Structures are given as structure tokens and as C-alpha cells.
Coordinates of C-alpha atoms in Angstrom, one line a residue:
X1 CA -67.2 13.0 -13.2
X2 CA -68.5 14.9 -10.6
X3 CA -67.6 18.3 -13.0
X4 CA -70.1 16.1 -15.9
X5 CA -72.8 15.3 -13.6
X6 CA -72.8 19.5 -12.6
X7 CA -73.0 19.8 -16.4
X8 CA -75.4 18.1 -16.6
X9 CA -77.2 19.1 -13.8
X10 CA -77.4 22.8 -14.8
X11 CA -78.1 21.9 -18.6
X12 CA -81.0 19.8 -17.0
X13 CA -82.4 22.5 -14.9
X14 CA -82.0 25.2 -17.7
X15 CA -83.9 23.5 -19.8
X16 CA -87.2 22.0 -17.9
X17 CA -87.0 25.3 -14.7
X18 CA -86.7 22.4 -12.1
X19 CA -83.0 23.2 -10.6
X20 CA -84.0 21.2 -7.4
X21 CA -85.1 17.9 -9.3
X22 CA -82.9 18.0 -11.7
X23 CA -80.1 17.6 -9.8
X24 CA -81.6 15.0 -7.6
X25 CA -82.3 13.0 -11.1
X26 CA -78.4 13.4 -12.5
X27 CA -77.3 12.2 -9.0
X28 CA -79.7 9.7 -8.9
X29 CA -78.7 8.8 -12.1
X30 CA -75.1 8.6 -11.7
X31 CA -75.4 7.0 -8.1
X32 CA -77.3 4.4 -10.2
X33 CA -75.0 3.8 -12.8
X34 CA -72.1 3.1 -11.1
X35 CA -73.9 0.9 -8.6
X36 CA -74.2 -1.8 -11.7
X37 CA -71.0 -1.2 -13.4
X38 CA -68.3 -1.0 -10.9
X39 CA -70.9 -2.8 -8.2
X40 CA -73.4 -5.3 -9.9
X41 CA -72.4 -6.4 -13.3
X42 CA -68.4 -7.1 -12.8
X43 CA -68.6 -10.1 -11.0
X44 CA -70.7 -11.5 -14.0
X45 CA -67.4 -11.4 -15.6
X46 CA -65.5 -12.8 -13.0
X47 CA -67.5 -15.1 -12.5
X48 CA -67.1 -16.3 -16.0
X49 CA -63.3 -16.3 -16.9
X50 CA -62.0 -16.5 -13.2
X51 CA -64.6 -19.4 -12.1
X52 CA -65.7 -17.4 -9.3
X53 CA -69.4 -17.0 -7.7
X54 CA -71.5 -14.2 -7.6
X55 CA -70.5 -13.5 -3.9
X56 CA -66.6 -14.1 -4.2
X57 CA -67.2 -11.4 -7.6
X58 CA -68.5 -9.1 -5.8
X59 CA -66.8 -9.5 -2.9
X60 CA -63.8 -8.7 -5.2
X61 CA -65.6 -5.5 -6.6
X62 CA -66.2 -3.9 -3.4
X63 CA -62.6 -5.0 -1.8
X64 CA -61.2 -3.5 -4.4
X65 CA -63.0 0.0 -5.1
X66 CA -63.0 0.2 -1.6
X67 CA -58.9 -0.2 -1.8
X68 CA -59.3 -2.3 1.2
X69 CA -57.4 -5.5 -0.8
X70 CA -56.6 -8.0 1.6
X71 CA -55.3 -10.3 -1.6
X72 CA -56.9 -12.9 -0.3
X73 CA -58.8 -13.4 -4.5
X74 CA -56.5 -11.6 -7.6
X75 CA -56.9 -11.9 -11.0
X76 CA -55.7 -13.5 -13.5
X77 CA -53.4 -15.8 -11.4
X78 CA -55.0 -19.6 -11.3
X79 CA -51.9 -21.6 -14.0
X80 CA -55.1 -23.2 -14.1
X81 CA -56.9 -21.4 -16.4
X82 CA -56.3 -19.5 -19.8
X83 CA -57.3 -15.2 -19.4
X84 CA -57.6 -13.5 -22.6
X85 CA -55.4 -10.7 -23.4
X86 CA -57.8 -8.1 -22.7
X87 CA -58.6 -9.2 -19.9
X88 CA -56.3 -7.4 -17.2
X89 CA -56.5 -3.8 -18.9
X90 CA -59.8 -3.9 -18.4
X91 CA -60.2 -5.0 -14.6
X92 CA -56.8 -1.8 -14.8
X93 CA -59.1 0.4 -16.4
X94 CA -62.6 -0.8 -14.6
X95 CA -60.8 -0.2 -10.6
X96 CA -59.5 3.3 -12.0
X97 CA -62.5 4.5 -13.2
X98 CA -64.7 2.6 -10.5
X99 CA -62.7 3.9 -7.5
X100 CA -63.0 7.9 -9.3
X101 CA -66.7 6.8 -9.0
X102 CA -66.7 6.3 -5.7
X103 CA -64.8 9.1 -5.1
X104 CA -67.4 10.6 -6.6
X105 CA -70.6 9.4 -4.3
X106 CA -68.0 10.4 -1.8
X107 CA -67.9 14.2 -2.8
X108 CA -71.9 13.6 -3.7
X109 CA -72.4 12.8 0.1
X110 CA -70.5 15.5 1.5
X111 CA -72.2 18.2 -1.3
X112 CA -75.3 17.1 0.1
X113 CA -74.3 17.2 3.9
X114 CA -72.6 21.4 3.1
X115 CA -76.1 22.1 1.2
X116 CA -78.4 20.2 4.3
X117 CA -81.5 23.3 4.3
X118 CA -82.7 20.9 6.7
X119 CA -81.1 22.4 10.4
X120 CA -82.7 26.0 11.0
X121 CA -80.5 29.5 10.9
X122 CA -80.0 29.2 15.5
X123 CA -79.4 25.4 15.3
X124 CA -76.7 26.2 13.9
X125 CA -75.8 29.1 15.6
X126 CA -76.2 27.1 18.7
X127 CA -73.6 24.6 17.9
X128 CA -71.2 27.1 16.9
X129 CA -71.5 28.5 20.6
X130 CA -71.0 24.8 21.5
X131 CA -67.5 24.6 19.1
X132 CA -66.9 27.6 20.8
X133 CA -67.4 25.8 25.0
X134 CA -65.3 22.8 24.2
X135 CA -62.6 24.7 22.2
X136 CA -62.0 26.3 25.3
X137 CA -62.5 23.3 27.4
X138 CA -66.1 22.7 29.1
X139 CA -66.7 19.3 27.6
X140 CA -70.5 19.2 29.4
X141 CA -71.7 21.3 26.9
X142 CA -74.0 19.1 24.1
X143 CA -76.4 20.4 22.1
X144 CA -80.0 18.4 22.4
X145 CA -83.3 18.5 21.4
X146 CA -85.1 20.8 23.4
X147 CA -82.8 23.5 21.3
X148 CA -84.2 21.3 18.2
X149 CA -87.2 22.4 19.8
X150 CA -86.6 25.8 20.8
X151 CA -85.4 27.2 17.6
X152 CA -88.2 25.8 15.8
X153 CA -90.5 28.0 18.3
X154 CA -88.7 30.7 17.8
X155 CA -88.3 29.8 13.3
X156 CA -91.9 30.1 14.0
X157 CA -93.1 33.2 15.9
X158 CA -90.4 35.3 14.0
X159 CA -92.0 34.0 11.2
X160 CA -95.4 35.4 12.6
X161 CA -97.1 32.5 12.4
X162 CA -97.6 31.2 16.0

């Protein structure tokens, strides 16, 4: 799924010469489509076939795809109901692709954090210094707001904008 989103992003970026916008657009589409297909629409199926309320179906969707799985709601186990022969197979595929979509969401979040350019270089250097100090045993070291402020001032001065 991630490869498909990245391929689509690259293709749109090349076609419209707007790589950042294409990346954001494809990621947003992947998230919204997955949200609809895996969390918001399945509860309607569960309501119709299982006799659950929408909220119970949404709860089942979230608990199942997040792999928590308490077991308090299980599909196809009510002996008083008739279930179509395709039902368990479709739900099994939904679980498989839903978990893959959730992994995609996690991967996109990690990618967003890795490619974040909101931190300036000197703050990154300072955070590495803090990490080294903590590994050396200095637990009093921390990265505060004054570090970010001084970083912004140094960056502005180095660019000749001050």
C-alpha cells in the first residue's frame, strides 16, 4: 500500500511539477479512503448482518483493526441469526487490508516525523548533545524553550537577516 501511495505521489508530482502538494494530496486521500473503508462504513454492514448498533460496529472495527481484540464482539457467532456464506470471507479480507492500512498510517506518520523540517540544524545538534549527556549519566540535562529561541536567533543572524 505504501509503495502504491508513493508511486502515485511521484507520478502526480512529475505531471503537475508540484511534488510537495502531490505528496500531501496522495497521503490525505489514502488516509480518508482508508478511514471510510475500514472504520466508518463497515459498522453499517455489521449493523445490518449482526444486528449491532452503529456504535457497536464502530467499536468492533476499531478494536479489531488495532489488534486489541477483547473478544466481547465476535462476528458470525449468534446462533439465532442467519449469515450469508460470503460474510466471514469478506470480513477476513477486511481485517487483513484494514490492518495493512493501519500499518500504512503508522508508516506515513513516521515518514512525516523523519522528514520534518520544523527543527533548525542547531537545535538538532543541541538535542544530540543532550542525548549524549544523558547516555553519559547527566540526568539534569534538558532541551528547553531558550534553546529553541537562541537557535532561531543564531539562524537569523547567520543568514544576515538580523
